[in-house]
Coordinates of N, CA and C in Angstrom, one line a residue:
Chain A
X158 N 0.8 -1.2 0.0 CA 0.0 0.0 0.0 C 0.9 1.2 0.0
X159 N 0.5 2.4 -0.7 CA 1.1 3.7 -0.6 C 1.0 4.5 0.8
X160 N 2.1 5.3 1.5 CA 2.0 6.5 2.5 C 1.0 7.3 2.5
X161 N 1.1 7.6 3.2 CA 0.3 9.2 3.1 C 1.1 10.3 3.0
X162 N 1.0 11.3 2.4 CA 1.4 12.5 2.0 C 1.6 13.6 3.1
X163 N 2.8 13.9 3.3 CA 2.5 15.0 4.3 C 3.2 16.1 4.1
X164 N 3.3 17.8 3.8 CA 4.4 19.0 3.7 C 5.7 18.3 4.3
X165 N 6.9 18.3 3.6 CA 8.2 17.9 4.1 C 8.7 19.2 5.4
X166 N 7.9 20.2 5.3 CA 8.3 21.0 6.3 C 7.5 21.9 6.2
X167 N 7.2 22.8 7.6 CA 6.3 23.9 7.6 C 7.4 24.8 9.0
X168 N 6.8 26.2 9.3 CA 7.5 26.7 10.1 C 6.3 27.8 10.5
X169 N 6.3 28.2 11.7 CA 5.5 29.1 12.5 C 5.9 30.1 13.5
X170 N 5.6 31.3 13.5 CA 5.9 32.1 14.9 C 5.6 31.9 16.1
X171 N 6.4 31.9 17.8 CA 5.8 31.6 18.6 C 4.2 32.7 18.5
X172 N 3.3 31.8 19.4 CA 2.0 32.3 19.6 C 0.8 32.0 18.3
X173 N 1.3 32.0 17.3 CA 0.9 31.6 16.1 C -0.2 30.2 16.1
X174 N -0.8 30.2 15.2 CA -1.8 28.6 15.1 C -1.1 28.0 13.7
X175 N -1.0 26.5 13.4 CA -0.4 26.3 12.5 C -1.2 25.1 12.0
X176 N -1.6 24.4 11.0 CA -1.9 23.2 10.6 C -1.4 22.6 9.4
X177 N -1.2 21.1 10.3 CA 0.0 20.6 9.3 C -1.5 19.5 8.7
X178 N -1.1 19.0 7.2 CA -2.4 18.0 6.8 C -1.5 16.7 6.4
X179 N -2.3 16.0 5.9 CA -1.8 14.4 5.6 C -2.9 13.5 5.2
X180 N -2.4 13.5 3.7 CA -3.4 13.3 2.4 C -3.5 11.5 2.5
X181 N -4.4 11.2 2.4 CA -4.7 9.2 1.9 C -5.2 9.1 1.4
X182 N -6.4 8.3 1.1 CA -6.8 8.0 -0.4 C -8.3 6.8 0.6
X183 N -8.6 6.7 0.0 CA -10.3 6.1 0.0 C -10.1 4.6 0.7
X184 N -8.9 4.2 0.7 CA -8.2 2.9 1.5 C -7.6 3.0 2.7
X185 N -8.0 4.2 3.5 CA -7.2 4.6 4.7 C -7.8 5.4 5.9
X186 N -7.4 6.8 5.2 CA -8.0 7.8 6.1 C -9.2 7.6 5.6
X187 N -9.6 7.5 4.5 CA -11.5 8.1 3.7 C -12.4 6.9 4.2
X188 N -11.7 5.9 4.8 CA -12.6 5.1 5.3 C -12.8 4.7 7.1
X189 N -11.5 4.4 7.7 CA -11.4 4.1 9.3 C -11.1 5.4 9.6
X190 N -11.4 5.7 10.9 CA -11.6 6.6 12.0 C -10.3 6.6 12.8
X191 N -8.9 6.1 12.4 CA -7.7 5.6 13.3 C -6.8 6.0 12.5
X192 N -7.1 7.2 12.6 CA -5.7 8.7 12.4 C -5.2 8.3 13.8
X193 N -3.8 8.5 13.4 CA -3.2 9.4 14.5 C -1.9 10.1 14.1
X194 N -1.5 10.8 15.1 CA -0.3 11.6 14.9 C 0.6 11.1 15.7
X195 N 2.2 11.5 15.9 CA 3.2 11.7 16.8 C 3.9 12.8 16.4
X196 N 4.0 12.9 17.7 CA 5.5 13.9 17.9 C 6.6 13.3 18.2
X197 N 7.9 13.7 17.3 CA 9.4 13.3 17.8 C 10.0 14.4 17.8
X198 N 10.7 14.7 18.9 CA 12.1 15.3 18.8 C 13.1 14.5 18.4
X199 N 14.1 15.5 18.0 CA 15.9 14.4 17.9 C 15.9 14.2 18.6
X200 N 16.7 13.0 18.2 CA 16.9 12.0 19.2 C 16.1 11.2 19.7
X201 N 15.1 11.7 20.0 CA 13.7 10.8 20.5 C 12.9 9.7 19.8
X202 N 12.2 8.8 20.7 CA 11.3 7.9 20.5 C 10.0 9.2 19.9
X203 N 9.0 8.0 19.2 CA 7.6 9.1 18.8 C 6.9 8.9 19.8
X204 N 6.2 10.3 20.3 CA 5.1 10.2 21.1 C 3.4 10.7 20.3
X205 N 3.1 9.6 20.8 CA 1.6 9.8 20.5 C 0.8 11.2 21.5
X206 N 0.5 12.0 19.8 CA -0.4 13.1 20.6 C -1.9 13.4 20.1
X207 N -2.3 12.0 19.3 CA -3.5 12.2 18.6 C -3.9 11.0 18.8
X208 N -5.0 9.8 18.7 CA -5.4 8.7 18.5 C -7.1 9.2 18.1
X209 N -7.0 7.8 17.0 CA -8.9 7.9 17.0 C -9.3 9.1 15.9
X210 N -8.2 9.8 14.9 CA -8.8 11.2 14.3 C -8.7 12.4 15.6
X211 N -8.7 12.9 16.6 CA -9.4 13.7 17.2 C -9.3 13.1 18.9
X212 N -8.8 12.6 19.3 CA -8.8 11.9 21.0 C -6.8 12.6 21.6
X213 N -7.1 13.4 22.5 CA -5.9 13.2 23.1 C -5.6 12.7 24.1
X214 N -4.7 11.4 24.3 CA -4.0 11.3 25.4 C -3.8 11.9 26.7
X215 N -4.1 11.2 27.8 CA -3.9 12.2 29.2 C -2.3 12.9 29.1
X216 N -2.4 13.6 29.0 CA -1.0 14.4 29.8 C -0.5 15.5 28.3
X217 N -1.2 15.3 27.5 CA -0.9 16.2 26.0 C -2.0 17.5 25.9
X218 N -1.1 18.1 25.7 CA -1.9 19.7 25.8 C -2.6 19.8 24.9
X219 N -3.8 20.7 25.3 CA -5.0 21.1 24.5 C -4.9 22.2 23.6
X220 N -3.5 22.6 23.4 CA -3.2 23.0 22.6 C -3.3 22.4 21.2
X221 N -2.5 21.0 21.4 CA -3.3 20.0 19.7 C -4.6 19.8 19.7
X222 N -4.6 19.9 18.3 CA -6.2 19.4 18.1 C -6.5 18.7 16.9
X223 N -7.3 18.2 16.4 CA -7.3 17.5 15.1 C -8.6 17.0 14.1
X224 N -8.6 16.9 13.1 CA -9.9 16.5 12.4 C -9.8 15.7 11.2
X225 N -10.7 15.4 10.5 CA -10.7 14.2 9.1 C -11.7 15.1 8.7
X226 N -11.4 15.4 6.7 CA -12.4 15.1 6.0 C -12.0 14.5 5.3
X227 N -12.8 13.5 4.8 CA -12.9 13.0 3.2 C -11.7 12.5 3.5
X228 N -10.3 12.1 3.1 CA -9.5 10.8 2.6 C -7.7 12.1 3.6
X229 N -8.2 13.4 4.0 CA -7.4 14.5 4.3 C -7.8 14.6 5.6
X230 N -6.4 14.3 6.7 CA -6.4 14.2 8.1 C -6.1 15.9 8.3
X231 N -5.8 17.0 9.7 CA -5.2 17.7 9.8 C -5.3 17.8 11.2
X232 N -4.0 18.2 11.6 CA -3.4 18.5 13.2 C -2.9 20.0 13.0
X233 N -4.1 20.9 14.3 CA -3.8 22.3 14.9 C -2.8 22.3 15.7
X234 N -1.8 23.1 15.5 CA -1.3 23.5 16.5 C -1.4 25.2 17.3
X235 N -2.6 25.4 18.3 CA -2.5 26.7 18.7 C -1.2 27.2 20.0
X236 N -1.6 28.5 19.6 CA 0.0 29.1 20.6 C 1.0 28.4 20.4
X237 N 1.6 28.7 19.1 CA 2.7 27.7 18.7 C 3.8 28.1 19.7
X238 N 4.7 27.2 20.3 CA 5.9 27.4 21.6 C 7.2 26.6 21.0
X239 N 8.1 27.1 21.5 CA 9.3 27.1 20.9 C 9.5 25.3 21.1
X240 N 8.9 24.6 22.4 CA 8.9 23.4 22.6 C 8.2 22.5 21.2
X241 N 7.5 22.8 20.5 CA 6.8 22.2 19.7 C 7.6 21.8 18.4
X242 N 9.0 22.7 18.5 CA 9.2 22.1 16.7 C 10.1 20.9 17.3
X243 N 9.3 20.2 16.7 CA 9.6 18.3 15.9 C 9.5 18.2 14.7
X244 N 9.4 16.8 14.7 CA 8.9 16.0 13.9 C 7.5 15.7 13.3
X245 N 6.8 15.8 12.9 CA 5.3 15.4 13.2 C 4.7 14.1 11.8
X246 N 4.5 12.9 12.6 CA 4.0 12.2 11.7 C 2.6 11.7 11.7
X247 N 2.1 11.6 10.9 CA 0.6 11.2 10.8 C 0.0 9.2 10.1
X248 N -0.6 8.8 10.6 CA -0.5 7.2 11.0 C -2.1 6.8 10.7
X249 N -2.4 5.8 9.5 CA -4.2 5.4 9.5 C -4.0 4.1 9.4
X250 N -4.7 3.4 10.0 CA -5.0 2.1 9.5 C -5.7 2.2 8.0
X251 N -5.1 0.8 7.7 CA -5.4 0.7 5.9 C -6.0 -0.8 5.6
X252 N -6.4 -1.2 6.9 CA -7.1 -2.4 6.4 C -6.0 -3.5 6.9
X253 N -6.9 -5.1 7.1 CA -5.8 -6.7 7.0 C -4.6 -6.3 7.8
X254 N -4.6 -5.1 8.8 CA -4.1 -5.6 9.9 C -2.7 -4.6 9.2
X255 N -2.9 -3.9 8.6 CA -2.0 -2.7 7.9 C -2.3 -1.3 8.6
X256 N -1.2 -0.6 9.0 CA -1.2 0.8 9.5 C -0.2 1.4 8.6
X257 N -0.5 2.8 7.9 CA 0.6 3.7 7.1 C 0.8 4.9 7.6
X258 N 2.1 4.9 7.6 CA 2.4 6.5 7.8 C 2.6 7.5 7.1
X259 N 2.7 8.5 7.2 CA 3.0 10.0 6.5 C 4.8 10.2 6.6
X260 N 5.0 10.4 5.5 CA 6.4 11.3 5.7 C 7.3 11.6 6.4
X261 N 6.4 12.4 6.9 CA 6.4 13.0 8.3 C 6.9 14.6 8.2
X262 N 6.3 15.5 8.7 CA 6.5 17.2 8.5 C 7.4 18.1 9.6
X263 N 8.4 18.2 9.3 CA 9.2 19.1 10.3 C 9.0 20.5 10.6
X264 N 8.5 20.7 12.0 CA 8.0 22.2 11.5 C 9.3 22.7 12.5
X265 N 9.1 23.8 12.4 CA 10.2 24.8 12.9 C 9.9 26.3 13.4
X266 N 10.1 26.3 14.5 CA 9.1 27.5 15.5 C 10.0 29.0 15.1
X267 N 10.0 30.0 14.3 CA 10.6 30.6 14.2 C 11.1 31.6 15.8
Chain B
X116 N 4.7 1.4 35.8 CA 5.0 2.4 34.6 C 5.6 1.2 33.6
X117 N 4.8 1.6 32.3 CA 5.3 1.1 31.4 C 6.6 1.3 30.5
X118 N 7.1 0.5 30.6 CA 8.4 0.3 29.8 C 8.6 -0.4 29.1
X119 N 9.4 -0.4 27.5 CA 10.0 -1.3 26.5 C 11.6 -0.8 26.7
X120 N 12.0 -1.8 26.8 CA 13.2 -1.8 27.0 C 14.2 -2.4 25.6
X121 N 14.5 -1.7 24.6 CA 15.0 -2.4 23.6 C 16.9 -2.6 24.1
X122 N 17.8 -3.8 22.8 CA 18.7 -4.1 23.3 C 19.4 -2.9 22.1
X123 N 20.8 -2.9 22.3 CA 21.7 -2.0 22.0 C 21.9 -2.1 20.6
X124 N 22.8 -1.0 20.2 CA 23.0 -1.0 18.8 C 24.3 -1.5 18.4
X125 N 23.6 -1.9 17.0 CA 24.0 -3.5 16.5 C 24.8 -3.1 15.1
X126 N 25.9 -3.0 15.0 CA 27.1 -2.5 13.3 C 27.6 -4.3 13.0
X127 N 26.8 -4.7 11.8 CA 27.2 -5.7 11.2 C 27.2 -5.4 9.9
X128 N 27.7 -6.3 9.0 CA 28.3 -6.6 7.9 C 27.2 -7.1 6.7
X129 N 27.3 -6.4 5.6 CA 26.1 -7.3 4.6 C 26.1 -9.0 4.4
X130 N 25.1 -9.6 4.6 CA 25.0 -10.8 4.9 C 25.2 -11.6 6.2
X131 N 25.3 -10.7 7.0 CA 25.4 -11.4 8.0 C 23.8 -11.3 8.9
X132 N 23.5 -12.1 10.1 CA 22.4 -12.1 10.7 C 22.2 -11.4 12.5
X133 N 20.8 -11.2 12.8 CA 20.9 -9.9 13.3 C 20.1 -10.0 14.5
X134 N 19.7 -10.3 15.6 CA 18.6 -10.6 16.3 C 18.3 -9.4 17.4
X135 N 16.9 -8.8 17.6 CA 17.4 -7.2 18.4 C 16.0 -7.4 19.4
X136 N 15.9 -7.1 20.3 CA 14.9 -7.0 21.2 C 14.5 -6.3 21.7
X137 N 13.0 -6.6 22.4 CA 12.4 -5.6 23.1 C 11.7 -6.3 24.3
X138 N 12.1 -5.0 25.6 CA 11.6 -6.4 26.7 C 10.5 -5.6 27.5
X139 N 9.4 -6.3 27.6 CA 8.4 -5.1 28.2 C 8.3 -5.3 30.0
X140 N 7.5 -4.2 30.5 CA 7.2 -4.1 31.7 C 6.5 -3.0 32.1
X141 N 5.6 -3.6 33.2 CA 4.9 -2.3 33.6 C 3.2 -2.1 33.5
X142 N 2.8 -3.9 32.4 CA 1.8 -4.0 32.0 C 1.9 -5.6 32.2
X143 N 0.1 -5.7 31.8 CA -0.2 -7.5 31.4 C 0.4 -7.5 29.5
X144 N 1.6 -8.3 30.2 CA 2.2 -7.9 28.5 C 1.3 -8.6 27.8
X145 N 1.0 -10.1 27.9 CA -0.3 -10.8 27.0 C -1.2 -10.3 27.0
X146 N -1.7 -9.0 26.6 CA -3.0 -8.4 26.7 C -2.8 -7.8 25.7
X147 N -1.2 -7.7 24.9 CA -1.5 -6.2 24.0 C -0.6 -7.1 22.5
X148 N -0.6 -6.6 21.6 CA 0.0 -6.8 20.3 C 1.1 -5.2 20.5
X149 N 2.7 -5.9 19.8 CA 3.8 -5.2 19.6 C 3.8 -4.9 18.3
X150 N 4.3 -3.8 17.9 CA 5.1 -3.7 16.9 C 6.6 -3.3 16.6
X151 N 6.8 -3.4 15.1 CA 8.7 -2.8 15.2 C 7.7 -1.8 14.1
X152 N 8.6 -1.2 14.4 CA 8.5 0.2 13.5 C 9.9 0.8 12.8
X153 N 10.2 1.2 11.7 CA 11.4 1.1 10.9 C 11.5 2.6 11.1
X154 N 12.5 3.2 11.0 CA 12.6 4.9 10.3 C 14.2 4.8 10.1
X155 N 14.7 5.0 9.1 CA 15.7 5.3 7.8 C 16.4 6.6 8.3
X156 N 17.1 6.9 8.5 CA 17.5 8.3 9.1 C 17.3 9.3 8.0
X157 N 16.6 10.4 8.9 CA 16.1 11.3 7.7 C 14.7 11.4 7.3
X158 N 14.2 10.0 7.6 CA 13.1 9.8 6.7 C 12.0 9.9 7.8
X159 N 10.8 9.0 6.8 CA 9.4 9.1 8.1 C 9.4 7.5 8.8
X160 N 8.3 7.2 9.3 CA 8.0 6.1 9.9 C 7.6 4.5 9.0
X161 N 8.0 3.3 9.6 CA 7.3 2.4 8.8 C 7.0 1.3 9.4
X162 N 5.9 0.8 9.9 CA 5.2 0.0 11.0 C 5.8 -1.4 9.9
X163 N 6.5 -2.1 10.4 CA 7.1 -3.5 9.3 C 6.4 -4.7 10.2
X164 N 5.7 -4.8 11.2 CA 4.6 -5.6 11.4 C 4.3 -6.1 12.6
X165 N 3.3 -6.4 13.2 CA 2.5 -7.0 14.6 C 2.5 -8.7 14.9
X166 N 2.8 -8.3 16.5 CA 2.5 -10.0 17.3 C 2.2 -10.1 18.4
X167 N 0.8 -10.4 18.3 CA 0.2 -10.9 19.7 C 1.0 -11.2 20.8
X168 N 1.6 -11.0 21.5 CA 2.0 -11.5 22.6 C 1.6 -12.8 23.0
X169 N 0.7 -12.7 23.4 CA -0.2 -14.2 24.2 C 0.0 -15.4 23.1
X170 N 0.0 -15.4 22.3 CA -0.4 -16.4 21.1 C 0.8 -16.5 20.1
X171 N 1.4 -14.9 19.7 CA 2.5 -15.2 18.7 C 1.7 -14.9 17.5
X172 N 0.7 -14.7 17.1 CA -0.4 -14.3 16.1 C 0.5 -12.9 15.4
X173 N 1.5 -13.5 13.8 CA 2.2 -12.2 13.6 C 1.6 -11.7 12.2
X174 N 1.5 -10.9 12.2 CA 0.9 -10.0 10.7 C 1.9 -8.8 10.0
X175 N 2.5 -9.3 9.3 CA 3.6 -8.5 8.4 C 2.9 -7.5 7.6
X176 N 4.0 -6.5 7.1 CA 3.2 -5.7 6.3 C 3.8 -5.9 5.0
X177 N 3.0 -5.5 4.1 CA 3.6 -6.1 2.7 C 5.0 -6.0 2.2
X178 N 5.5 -4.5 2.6 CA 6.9 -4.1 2.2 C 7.8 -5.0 3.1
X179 N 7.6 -5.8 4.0 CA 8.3 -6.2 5.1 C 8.5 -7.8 4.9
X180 N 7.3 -8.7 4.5 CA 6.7 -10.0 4.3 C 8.3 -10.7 3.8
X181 N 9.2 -11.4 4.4 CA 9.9 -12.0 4.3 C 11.1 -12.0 4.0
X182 N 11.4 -10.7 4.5 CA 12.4 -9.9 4.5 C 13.0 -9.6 6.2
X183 N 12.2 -10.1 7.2 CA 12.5 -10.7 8.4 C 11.3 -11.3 9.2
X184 N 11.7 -11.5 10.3 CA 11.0 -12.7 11.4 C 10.9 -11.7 12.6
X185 N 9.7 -11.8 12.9 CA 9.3 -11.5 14.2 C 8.4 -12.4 15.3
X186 N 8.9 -12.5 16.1 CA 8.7 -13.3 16.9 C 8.5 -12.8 18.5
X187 N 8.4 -13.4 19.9 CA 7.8 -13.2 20.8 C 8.4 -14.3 21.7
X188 N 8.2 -14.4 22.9 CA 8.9 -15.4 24.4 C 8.1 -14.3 25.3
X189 N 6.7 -15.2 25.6 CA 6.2 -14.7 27.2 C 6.5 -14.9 28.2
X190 N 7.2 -15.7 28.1 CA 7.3 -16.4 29.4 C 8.7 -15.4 30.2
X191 N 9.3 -14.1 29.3 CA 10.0 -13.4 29.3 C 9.5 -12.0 28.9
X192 N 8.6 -12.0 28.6 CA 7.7 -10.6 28.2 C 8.9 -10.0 27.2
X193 N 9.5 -10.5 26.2 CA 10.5 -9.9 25.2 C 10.2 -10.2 23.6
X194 N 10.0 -9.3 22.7 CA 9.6 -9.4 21.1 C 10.8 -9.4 20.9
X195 N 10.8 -9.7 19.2 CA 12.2 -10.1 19.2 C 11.7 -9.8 17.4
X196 N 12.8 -8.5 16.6 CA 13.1 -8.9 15.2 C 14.6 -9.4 14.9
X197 N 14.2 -10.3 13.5 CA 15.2 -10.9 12.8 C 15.6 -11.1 11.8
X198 N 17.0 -10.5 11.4 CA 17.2 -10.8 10.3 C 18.2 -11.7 10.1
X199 N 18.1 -12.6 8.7 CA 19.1 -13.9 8.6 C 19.9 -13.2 7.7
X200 N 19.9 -12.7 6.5 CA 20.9 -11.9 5.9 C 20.4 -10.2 5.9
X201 N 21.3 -9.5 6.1 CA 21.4 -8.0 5.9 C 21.4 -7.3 4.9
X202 N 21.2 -6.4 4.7 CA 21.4 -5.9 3.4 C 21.8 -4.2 4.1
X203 N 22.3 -3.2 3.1 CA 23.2 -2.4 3.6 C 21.6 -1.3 3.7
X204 N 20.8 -1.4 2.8 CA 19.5 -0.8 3.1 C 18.8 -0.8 4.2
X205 N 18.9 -1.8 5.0 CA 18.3 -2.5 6.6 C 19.0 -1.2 7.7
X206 N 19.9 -0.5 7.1 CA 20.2 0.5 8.4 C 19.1 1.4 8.3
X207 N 19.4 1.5 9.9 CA 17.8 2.1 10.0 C 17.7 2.1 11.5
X208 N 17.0 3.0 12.2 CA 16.7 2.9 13.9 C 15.4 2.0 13.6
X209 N 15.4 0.9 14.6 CA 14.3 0.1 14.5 C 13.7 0.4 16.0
X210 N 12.5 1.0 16.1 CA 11.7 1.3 17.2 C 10.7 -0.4 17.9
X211 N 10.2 -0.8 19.0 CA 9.5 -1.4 19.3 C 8.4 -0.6 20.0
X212 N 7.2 -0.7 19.6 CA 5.7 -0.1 20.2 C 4.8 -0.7 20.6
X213 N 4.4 -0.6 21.8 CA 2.9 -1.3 22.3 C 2.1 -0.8 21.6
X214 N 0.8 -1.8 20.5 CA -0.1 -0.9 19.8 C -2.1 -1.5 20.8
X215 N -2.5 -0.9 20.7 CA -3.6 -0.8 21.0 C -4.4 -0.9 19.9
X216 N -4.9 -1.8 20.0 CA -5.3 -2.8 18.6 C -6.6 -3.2 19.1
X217 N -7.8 -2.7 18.3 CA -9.1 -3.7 18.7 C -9.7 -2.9 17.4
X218 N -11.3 -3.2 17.4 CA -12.2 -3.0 16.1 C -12.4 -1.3 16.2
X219 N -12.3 -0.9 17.3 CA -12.3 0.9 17.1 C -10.9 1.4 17.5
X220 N -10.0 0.7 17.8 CA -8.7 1.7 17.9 C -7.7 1.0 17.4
X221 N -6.5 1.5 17.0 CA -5.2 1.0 16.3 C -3.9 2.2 16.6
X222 N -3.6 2.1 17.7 CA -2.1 3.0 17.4 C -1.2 2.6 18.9
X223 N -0.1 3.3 18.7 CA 1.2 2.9 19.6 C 1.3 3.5 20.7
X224 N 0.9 3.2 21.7 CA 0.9 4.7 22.7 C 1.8 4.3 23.8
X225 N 3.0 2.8 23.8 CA 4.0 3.2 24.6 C 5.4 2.9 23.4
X226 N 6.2 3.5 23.4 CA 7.9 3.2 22.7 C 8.5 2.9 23.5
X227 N 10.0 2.3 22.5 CA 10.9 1.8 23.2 C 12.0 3.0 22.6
X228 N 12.9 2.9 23.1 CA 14.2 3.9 22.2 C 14.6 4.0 21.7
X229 N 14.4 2.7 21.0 CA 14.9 2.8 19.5 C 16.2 1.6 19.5
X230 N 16.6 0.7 18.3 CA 17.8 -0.1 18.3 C 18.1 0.7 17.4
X231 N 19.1 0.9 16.8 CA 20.3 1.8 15.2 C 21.0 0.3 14.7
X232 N 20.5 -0.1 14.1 CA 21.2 -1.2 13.3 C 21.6 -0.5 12.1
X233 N 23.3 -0.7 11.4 CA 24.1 0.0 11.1 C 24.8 -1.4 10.2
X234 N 24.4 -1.3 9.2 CA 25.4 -2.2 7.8 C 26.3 -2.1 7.1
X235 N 27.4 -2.3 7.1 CA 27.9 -2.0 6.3 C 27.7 -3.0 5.0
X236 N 28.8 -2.5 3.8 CA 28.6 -3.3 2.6 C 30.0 -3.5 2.1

């Protein structure tokens, strides 16, 4: 099965709102409800800050936020903070026991 | 507290073979399905496939399908990927992830550190 599509990079001012998106196709996102995102820093393991399209995990600020239309996931980031620039990858189940990821989008907090 | 504890990083030779682990704790490890997760330095993520814990029940993903072995020992709460020959492409940090796997949810919500398996050619 093919990735999902995601900007190789985006960049934002602190305080700023930013959304990054992550394109699938009618075999992924346009059908199951099991988006998710992570965040990695260098060096780091990925942390899950999205599950479910839209569910955050206890202890992840409500600063992220997230939605699906149609086959195109997107993850908000408001009050962009200097801690935020990662990695950011986006993850759908694709069927038979298959999960695909995105790229993955490096944003960068000016 | 949950932890995966993967084993250290591994600089072998093309064609040679490669066994790397992940040892959990902190949970009913037979309760959950693992995954390895690939990322290529530089690059994005690549879930290379799942195994029940309890059972050993493994589901590859197609880019991955016999191009290694994944496997499991409960009786030690430790997953285990495998490669019999290497290829210099195989370098790559190989992650292990607890996935949360049922008919309404599917994703990873604990990691391990990551192994750096490193080939030369």
């Amino acid at each position: 099965q093919s990735g999902l599509t995601q900007p190789a990079s985006m960049s934002g001012s602190p305080g700023q709102s930013i959304t990054l998106s992550c394109t699938g196709s009618s075999s992924d996102i346009g059908t199951y409800n099991l988006v998710s995102w992570y965040q990695q820093h260098p060096g780091e393991a990925p942390k899950v800050i999205i599950f479910e399209v839209n569910k955050r995990p206890s202890g992840v600020s409500n600063r992220f936020s997230a939605s699906k239309s149609g086959n195109t996931a997107s993850l908000t980031i408001s009050g962009l903070q200097a801690e935020d620039e990662a990695d950011y990858h986006c993850s759908s189940y694709a069927g038979n026991s298959n999960l695909v990821f995105g790229g993955g989008t490096k944003l960068t907090v000016l | 507290e949950v932890q995966l504890e993967q084993s250290g990083a591994e600089v072998k030779k093309a064609g040679e073979s490669v066994t790397i682990s992940c040892t959990n704790s902190g949970y009913t490890f037979t309760y959950y399905w693992i995954a390895w997760v690939r990322q290529v330095p530089g690059k994005g993520l690549e879930c290379m496939g799942i195994i029940y814990a309890d059972d050993s029940d493994t589901r590859y993903s197609p880019s991955f399908q016999g191009q290694v072995t994944i496997s499991v020992d409960k009786s030690i709460r430790t997953a285990y990927l495998q490669w019999s020959s290497l290829k210099a492409s195989d370098t790559a940090m190989y992650y292990c992830a607890r996935v949360v796997y049922s008919s309404t949810s599917w994703y990873f919500d604990f990691w391990g550190r990551g192994t750096l398996v490193t080939v030369s050619s």
